[in-house]
Structures are given as C-alpha cells and as structure tokens.
CSV table of C-alpha atoms and ligand atoms in Angstrom, one decimal:
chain,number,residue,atom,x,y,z
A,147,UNK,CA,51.2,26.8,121.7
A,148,UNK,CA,51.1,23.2,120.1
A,149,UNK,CA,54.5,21.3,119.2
A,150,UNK,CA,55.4,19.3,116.5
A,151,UNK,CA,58.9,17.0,116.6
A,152,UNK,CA,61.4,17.8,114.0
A,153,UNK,CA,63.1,14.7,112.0
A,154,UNK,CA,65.4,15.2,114.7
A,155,UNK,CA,63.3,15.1,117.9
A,156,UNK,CA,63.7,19.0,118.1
A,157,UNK,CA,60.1,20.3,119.0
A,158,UNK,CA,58.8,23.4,117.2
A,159,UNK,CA,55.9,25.2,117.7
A,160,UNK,CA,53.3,24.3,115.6
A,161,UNK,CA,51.9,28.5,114.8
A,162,UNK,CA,54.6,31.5,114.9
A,163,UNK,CA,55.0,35.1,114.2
A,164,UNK,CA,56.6,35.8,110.3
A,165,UNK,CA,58.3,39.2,110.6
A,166,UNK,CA,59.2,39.9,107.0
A,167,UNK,CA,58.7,43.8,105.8
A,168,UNK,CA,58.9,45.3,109.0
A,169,UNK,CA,61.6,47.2,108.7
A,170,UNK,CA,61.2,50.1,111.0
A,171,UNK,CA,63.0,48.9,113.7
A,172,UNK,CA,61.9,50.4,116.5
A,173,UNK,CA,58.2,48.5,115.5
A,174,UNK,CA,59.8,45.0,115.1
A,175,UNK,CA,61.4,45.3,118.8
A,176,UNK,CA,57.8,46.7,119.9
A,177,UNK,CA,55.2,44.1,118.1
A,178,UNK,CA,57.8,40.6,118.6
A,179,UNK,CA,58.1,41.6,122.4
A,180,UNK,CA,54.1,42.0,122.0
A,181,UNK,CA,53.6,38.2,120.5
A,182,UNK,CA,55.7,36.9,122.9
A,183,UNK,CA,53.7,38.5,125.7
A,184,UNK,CA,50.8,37.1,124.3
A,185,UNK,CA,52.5,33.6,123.8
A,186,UNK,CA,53.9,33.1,120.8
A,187,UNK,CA,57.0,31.1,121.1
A,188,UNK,CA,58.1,30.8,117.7
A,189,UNK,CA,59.8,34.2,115.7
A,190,UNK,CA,60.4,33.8,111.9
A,191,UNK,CA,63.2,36.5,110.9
A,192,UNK,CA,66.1,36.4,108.2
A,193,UNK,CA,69.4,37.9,107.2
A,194,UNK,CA,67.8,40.1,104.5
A,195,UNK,CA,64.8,41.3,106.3
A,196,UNK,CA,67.0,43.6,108.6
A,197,UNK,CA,65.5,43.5,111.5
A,198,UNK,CA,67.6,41.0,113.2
A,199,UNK,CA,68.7,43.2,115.7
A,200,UNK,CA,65.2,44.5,116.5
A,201,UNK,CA,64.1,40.9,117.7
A,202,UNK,CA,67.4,39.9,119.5
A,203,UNK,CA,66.7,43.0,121.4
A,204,UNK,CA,62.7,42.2,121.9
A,205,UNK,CA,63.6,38.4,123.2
A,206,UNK,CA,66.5,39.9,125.8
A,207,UNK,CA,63.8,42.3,126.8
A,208,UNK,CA,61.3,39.7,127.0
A,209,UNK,CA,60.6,37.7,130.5
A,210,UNK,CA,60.6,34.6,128.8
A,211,UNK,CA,63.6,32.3,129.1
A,212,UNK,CA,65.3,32.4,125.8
A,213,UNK,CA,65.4,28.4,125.6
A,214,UNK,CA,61.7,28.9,125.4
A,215,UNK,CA,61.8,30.9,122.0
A,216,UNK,CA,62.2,29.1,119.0
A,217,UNK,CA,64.4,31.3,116.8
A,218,UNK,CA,64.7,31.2,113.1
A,219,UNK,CA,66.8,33.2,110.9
A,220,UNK,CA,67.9,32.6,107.1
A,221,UNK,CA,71.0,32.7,104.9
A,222,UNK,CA,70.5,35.4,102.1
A,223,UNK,CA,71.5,34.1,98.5
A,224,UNK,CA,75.0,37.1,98.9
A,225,UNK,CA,76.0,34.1,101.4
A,226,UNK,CA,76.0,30.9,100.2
A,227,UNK,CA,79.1,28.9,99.7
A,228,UNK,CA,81.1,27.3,102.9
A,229,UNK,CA,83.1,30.0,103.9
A,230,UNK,CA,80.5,32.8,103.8
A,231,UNK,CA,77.9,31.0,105.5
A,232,UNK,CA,80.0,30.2,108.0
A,233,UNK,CA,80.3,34.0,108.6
A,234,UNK,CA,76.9,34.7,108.1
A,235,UNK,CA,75.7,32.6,110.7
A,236,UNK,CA,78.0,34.0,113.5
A,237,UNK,CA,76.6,37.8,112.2
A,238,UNK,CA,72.9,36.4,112.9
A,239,UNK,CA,74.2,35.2,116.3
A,240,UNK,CA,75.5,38.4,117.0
A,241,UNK,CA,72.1,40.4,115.8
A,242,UNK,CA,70.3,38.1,117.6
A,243,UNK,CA,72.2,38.4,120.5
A,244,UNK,CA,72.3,34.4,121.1
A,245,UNK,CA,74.8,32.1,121.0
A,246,UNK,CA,72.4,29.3,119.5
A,247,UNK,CA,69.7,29.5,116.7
A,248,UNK,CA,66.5,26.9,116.6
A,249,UNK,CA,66.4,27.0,112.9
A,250,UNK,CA,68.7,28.3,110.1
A,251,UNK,CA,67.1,27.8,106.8
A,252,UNK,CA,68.9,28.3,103.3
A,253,UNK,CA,66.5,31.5,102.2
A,254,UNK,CA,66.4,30.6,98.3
A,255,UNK,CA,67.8,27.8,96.1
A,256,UNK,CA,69.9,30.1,94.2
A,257,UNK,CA,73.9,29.5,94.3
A,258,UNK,CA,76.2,27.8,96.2
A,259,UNK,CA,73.5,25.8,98.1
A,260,UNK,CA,76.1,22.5,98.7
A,261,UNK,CA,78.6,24.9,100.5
A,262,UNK,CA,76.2,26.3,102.7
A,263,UNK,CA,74.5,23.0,103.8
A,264,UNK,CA,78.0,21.8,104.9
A,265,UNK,CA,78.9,24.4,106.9
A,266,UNK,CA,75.2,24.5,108.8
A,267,UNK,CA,75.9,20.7,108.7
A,268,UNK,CA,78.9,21.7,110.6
A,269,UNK,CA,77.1,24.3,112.8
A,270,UNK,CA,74.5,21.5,113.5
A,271,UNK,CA,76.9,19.1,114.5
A,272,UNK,CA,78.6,22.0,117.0
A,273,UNK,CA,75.0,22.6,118.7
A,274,UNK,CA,75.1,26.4,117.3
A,275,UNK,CA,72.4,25.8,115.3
A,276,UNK,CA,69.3,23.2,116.6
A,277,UNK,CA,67.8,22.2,113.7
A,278,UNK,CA,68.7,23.1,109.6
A,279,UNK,CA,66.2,23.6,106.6
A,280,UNK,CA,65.6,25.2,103.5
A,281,UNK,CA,63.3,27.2,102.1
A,282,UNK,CA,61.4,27.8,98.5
A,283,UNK,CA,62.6,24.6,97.7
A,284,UNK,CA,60.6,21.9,95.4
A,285,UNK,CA,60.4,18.4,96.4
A,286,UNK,CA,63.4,18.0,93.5
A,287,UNK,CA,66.1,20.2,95.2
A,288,UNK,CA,64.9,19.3,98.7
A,289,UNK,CA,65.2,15.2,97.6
A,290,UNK,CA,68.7,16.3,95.5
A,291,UNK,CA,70.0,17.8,99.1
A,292,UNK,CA,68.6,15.1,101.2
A,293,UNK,CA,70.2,11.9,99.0
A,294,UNK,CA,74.1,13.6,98.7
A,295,UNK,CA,74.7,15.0,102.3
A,296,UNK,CA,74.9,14.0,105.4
A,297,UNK,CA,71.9,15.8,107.4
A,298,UNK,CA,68.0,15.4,106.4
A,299,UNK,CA,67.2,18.7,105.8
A,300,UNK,CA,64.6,19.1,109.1
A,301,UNK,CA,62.0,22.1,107.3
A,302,UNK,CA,61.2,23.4,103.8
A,303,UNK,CA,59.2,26.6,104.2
A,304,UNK,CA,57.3,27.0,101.4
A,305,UNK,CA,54.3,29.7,100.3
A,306,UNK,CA,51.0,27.7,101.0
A,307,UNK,CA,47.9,29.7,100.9
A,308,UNK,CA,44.7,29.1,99.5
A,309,UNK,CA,45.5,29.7,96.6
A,310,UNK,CA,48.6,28.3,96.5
A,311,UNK,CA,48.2,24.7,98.3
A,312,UNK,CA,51.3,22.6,97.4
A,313,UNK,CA,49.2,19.9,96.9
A,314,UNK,CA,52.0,17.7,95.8
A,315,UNK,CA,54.9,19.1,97.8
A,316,UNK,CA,53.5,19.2,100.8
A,317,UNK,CA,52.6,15.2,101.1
A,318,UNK,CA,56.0,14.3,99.5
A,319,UNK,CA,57.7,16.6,102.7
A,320,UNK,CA,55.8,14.6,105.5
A,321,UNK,CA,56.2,11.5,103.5
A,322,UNK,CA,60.1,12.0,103.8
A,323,UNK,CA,59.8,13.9,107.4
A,324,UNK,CA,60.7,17.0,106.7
A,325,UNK,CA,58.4,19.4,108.0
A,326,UNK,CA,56.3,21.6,105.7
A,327,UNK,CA,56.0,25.5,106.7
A,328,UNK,CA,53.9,28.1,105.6
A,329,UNK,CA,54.9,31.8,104.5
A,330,UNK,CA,52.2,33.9,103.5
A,331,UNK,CA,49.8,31.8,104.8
A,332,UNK,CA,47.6,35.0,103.7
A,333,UNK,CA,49.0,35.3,101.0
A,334,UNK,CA,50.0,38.9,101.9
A,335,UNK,CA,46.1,39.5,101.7
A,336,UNK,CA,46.3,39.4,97.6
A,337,UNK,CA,43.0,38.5,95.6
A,338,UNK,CA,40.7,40.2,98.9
A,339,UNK,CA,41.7,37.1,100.8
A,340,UNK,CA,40.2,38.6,104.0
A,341,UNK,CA,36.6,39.0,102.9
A,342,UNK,CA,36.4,35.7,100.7
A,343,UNK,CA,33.1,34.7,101.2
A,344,UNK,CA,33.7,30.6,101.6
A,345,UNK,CA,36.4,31.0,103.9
A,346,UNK,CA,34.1,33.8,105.8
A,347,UNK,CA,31.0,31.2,105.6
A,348,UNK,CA,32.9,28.5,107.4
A,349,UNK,CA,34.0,31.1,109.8
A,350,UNK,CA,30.5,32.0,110.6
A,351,UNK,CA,30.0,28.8,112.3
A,352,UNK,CA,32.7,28.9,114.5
A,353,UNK,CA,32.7,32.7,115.6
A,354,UNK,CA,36.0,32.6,113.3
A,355,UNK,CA,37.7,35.3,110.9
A,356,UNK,CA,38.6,34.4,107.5
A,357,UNK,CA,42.0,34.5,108.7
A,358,UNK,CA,41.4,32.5,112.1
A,359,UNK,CA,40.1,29.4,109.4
A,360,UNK,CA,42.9,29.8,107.2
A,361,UNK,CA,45.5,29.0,110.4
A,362,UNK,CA,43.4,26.2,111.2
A,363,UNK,CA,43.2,24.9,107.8
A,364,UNK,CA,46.7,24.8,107.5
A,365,UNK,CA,47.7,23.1,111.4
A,366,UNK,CA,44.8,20.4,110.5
A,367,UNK,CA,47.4,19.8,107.5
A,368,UNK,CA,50.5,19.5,110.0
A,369,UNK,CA,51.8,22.4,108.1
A,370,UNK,CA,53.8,25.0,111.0
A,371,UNK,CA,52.3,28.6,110.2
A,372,UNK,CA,54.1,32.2,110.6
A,373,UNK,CA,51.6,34.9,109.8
A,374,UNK,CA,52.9,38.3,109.9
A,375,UNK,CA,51.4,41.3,111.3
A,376,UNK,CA,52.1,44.7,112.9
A,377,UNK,CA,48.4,45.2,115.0
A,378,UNK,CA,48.2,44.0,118.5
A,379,UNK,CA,44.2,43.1,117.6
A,380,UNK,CA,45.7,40.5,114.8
A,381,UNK,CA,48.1,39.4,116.4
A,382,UNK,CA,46.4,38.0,118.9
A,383,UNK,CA,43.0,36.7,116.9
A,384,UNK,CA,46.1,34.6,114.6
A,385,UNK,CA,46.7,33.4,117.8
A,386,UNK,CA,43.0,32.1,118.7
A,387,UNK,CA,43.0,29.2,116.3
A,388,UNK,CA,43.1,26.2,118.6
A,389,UNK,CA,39.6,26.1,120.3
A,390,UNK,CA,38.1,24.8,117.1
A,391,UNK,CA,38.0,22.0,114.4
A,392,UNK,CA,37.4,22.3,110.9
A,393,UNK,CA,35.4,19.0,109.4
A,394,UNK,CA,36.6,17.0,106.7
A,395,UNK,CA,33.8,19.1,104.3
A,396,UNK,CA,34.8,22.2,105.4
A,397,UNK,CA,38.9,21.0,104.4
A,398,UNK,CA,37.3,19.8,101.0
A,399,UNK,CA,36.1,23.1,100.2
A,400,UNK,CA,38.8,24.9,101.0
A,401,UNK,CA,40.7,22.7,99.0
A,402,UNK,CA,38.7,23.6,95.6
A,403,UNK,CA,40.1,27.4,96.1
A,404,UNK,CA,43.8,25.9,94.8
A,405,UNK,CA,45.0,27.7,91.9
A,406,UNK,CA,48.3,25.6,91.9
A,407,UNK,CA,50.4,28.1,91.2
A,408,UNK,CA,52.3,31.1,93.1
A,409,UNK,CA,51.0,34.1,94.1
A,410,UNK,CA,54.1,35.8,93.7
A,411,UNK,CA,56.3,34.0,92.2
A,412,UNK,CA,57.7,30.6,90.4
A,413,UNK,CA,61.0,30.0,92.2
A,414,UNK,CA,61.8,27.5,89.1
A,415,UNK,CA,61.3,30.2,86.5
A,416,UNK,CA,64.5,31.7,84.8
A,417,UNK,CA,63.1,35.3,85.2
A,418,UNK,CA,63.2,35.0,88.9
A,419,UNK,CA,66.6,33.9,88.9
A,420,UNK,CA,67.6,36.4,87.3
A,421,UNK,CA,66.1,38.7,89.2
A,422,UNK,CA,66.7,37.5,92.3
A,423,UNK,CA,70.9,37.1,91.3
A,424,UNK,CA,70.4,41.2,89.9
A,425,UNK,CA,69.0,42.1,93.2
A,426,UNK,CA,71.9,40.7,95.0
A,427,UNK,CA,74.1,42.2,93.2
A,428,UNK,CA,72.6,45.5,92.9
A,429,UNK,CA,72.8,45.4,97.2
A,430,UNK,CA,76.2,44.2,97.1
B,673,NAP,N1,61.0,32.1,103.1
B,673,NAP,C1,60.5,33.0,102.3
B,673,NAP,O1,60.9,33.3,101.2
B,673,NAP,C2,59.4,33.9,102.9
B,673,NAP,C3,58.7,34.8,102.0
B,673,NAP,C4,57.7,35.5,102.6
B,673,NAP,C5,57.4,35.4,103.9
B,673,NAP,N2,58.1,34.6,104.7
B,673,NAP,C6,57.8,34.5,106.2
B,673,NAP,O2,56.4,34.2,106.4
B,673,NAP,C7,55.8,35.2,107.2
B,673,NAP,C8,54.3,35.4,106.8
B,673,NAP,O3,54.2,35.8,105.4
B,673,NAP,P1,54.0,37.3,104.9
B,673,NAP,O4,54.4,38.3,106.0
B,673,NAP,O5,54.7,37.4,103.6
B,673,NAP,O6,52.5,37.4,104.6
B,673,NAP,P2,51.1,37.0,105.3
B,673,NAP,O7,51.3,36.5,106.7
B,673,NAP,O8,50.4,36.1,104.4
B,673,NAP,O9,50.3,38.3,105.3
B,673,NAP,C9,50.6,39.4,106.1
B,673,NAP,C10,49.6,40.5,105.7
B,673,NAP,O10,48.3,40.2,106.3
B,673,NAP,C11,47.9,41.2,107.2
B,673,NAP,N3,47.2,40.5,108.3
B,673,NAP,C12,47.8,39.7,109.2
B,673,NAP,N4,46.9,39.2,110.0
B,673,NAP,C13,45.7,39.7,109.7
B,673,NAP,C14,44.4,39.5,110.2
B,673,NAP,N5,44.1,38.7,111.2
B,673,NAP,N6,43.4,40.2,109.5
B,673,NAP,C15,43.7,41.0,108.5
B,673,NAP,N7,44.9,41.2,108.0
B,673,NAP,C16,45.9,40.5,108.6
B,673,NAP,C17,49.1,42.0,107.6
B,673,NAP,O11,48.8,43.3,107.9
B,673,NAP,P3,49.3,44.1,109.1
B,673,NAP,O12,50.8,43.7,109.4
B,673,NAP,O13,49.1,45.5,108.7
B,673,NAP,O14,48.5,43.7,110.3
B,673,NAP,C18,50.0,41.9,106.3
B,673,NAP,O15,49.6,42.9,105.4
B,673,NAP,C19,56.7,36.4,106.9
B,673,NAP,O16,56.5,37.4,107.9
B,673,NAP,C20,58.0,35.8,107.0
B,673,NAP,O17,58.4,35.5,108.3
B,673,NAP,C21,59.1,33.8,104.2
C-alpha cells in the first residue's frame, strides 16, 4: 500500500479499511483479519462503532507485526472534556489490545472539544498515541483548534464522495498540512452510486468498477480513503486501485457530479446537533 507523511513525519497508508456498522462481532474479527491478509495496513474503527474489541482481536490474530498496522480509533461526543478523554483513550487501548494507537481522532465537533485536544496533546506527547486528528470538522473549527493549541491537528476525516467533494475544504487542509480523509468514499452506495454510468464509462477503459474509479479519483487528490465492506470479493477489488491513472479529463468529469452538499448530513446545522447531543444522551 502507498504512504503519505503526516504533518508530523508519521507515514499513513494512503487507502484503508472503514469498519463502521459492523456490528456483529464475530464478522468484524473475520473480514479485518481478511483485509489484512490481503494487505491492507490501515483499520478505521471508533469508540461508538463497538467493535473495538473485534479488531484488537483480528490484528493479535493476524501474522503481521502490529507496528505494521496503522490503527485508528475515535473519541465518541459522551467523552470529550480532559478528564474523560483521558479515560476513554486507555478503554480503546484496552479493546484494542495495544498499548499505542496510530491515530485518535476527535469523532464530532460537538462539546468539550478543547479538553479533549489537550489531553490527546498530552497522549501525543507520552507516544500513546502517534498522530491526533479530528473529524467532521470544517476548515473553521479545524483553523479555530489549529491557532489556540499547541499540536497541528495531523488529519480531518471528512465525507468526500462524488457527490459530496469538499471542494473548498479539502485544498484549505493540504494548504495548512493536515491531511484530508475520506469516509464514505461511496457514499454508503446512496443515489445508485455503483451503476452510475460516467463513473462506469471511465471504468470501461481501464477494466475498472465504478467503485475501483472512485478510490483512484480520490488518491489522485491526496485524499487517504477507508471504504468499508463485509465481502471478501470487495474487499479486495477496493484494493486494486493502483495499477492505473485517471487523466486530468477523466478528474474534470468526475468533478461536475459535485452536489456540494452532504449526503447525510450538515454537521453545522442546529438539527444535527441536537440530534447528535439527544442520541448521546439517550445511550448514556
Ligand atoms: N468519521 C465519521 O463520522 C465517519 C462516518 C462514516 C464512516 N466513517 C468511516 O469511513 C468508512 C467508510 O464509510 P462507510 O462505511 O460509511 O461507507 P462507504 O465505504 O461509502 O460504503 C460502504 C457500502 O458500500 C458497499 N461496498 C463497498 N465496496 C463495494 C464495492 N466494491 N462494490 C459494491 N458495493 C460496495 C458496502 O457493502 P458491503 O459491506 O455489503 O460489501 C457498504 O454497503 C467507515 O467504515 C468508517 O470507518 C467515518
């Protein structure tokens, strides 16, 4: 797998496996141990998809030194503020069964985001945790982070999709160096995303699948991609996407697909707030 360098000369791999929504255990250990038989060196988890212990388990089983795999996890909005991060990031370590993480991203910009960044700060500086991020971020909050503490934040992952490019975030990331990353980089297959007949056209050319052109779409933008899925067969064709090269027309057309706006949802918008902080509180 191809490597970028964090803002902090931490390499990443470029392409990972997302393992949001699978929650059945039992499959999480089975399908991350797959991936990283098949050479994926880079596992996307988090606090509130429950399946922490799954992959800890899949990466001890695993032949692959554990150095090699590039472990994120993230801090659910229930934890933010100093004190309960600090917690929460030795209960991922103990899930995971590792006594370092690659990555530890703040999940949503929702409450006590300043507490949290200074106890990963802290983590950071302690080598538990490699590299720190954030995630659903704009480029105001990230920038608003960035100016008043001590660490650059290294990552923002971010929804990019066809649909959804970030057409202004993403630049203003790499212009500051921190690295852009894509969830649903499918965009959970909404809108028939697999069959969409530009995407499949381009494909043609190459022997690709819609989804193998979307991947490479989104590495030619130096944007680090975790697609998510349960089937051996995808998971390794998400994996085929660096024997080819999409031209500069075939990126233009891609790019007229943008429908700047979520395919989910606005992370700005006061409903989600709400939701998101009702949620919580309904699980706490
Ligand atoms: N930070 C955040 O707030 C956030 C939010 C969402 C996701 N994420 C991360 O980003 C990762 C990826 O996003 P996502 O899981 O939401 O969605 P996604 O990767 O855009 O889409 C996953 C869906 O596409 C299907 N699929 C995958 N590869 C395929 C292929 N080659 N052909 C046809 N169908 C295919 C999967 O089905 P099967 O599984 O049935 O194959 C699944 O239904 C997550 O797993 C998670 O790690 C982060």
């Amino acid at each position: 797998m191809e490597k970028i360098t964090l803002n902090n000369g931490v390499e990443m791999p470029l392409l990972g496996f997302g393992a949001f929504q699978i929650t059945d255990l039992t499959l999480a250990e089975q399908v991350v141990e797959d991936a990283i038989r098949l050479g994926y060196r880079l596992i996307d988890t988090a606090s509130s998809y429950g399946n922490e212990e799954a992959i800890g388990q899949a990466i001890k089983n695993s032949e692959v030194d554990r150095a090699d795999i590039f472990v994120t996890t993230k801090l659910w909005v229930s934890d933010t503020g100093y004190e309960a991060t600090k917690r929460a990031i030795l209960t991922s370590l103990k899930k995971l069964q590792l006594d370092y993480l690659y990555l530890y991203l703040i999940h949503q910009p929702y409450g006590d985001v300043y507490g949290s960044w200074r106890a990963m700060e802290e983590a950071y500086q302690a080598g538990t945790i490699r590299a720190i991020g954030v995630s659903n971020f704009t480029a105001d909050r990230v920038l608003d982070l960035e100016l008043y503490n001590k660490v650059c934040p290294a990552i923002d992952q971010i929804e990019v999709n066809p649909w959804t490019q970030q057409k202004d975030d993403v630049p203003f990331l790499q212009e500051r160096n921190i690295q852009p990353e894509a969830w649903a980089p499918f965009a959970e297959g909404k809108q028939q995303i697999f069959t969409n007949s530009l995407i499949a056209e381009i494909g043609q050319k190459y022997h690709k699948t819609v989804g193998q052109v979307i991947l490479r779409w989104l590495l030619q933008r130096k944007i680090v991609v975790i697609p998510k899925s349960v089937h051996h067969d995808r998971i390794v064709e998400n994996s085929q996407v660096f024997d080819f090269e999409l031209t500069q027309a075939e990126m233009a057309q891609i790019k007229t697909l943008d429908e700047n706006k979520s395919q989910f949802f606005d992370h700005r918008d006061p409903a989600a707030v709400q939701n998101i902080h009702d949620l919580v509180r309904n699980v706490d």
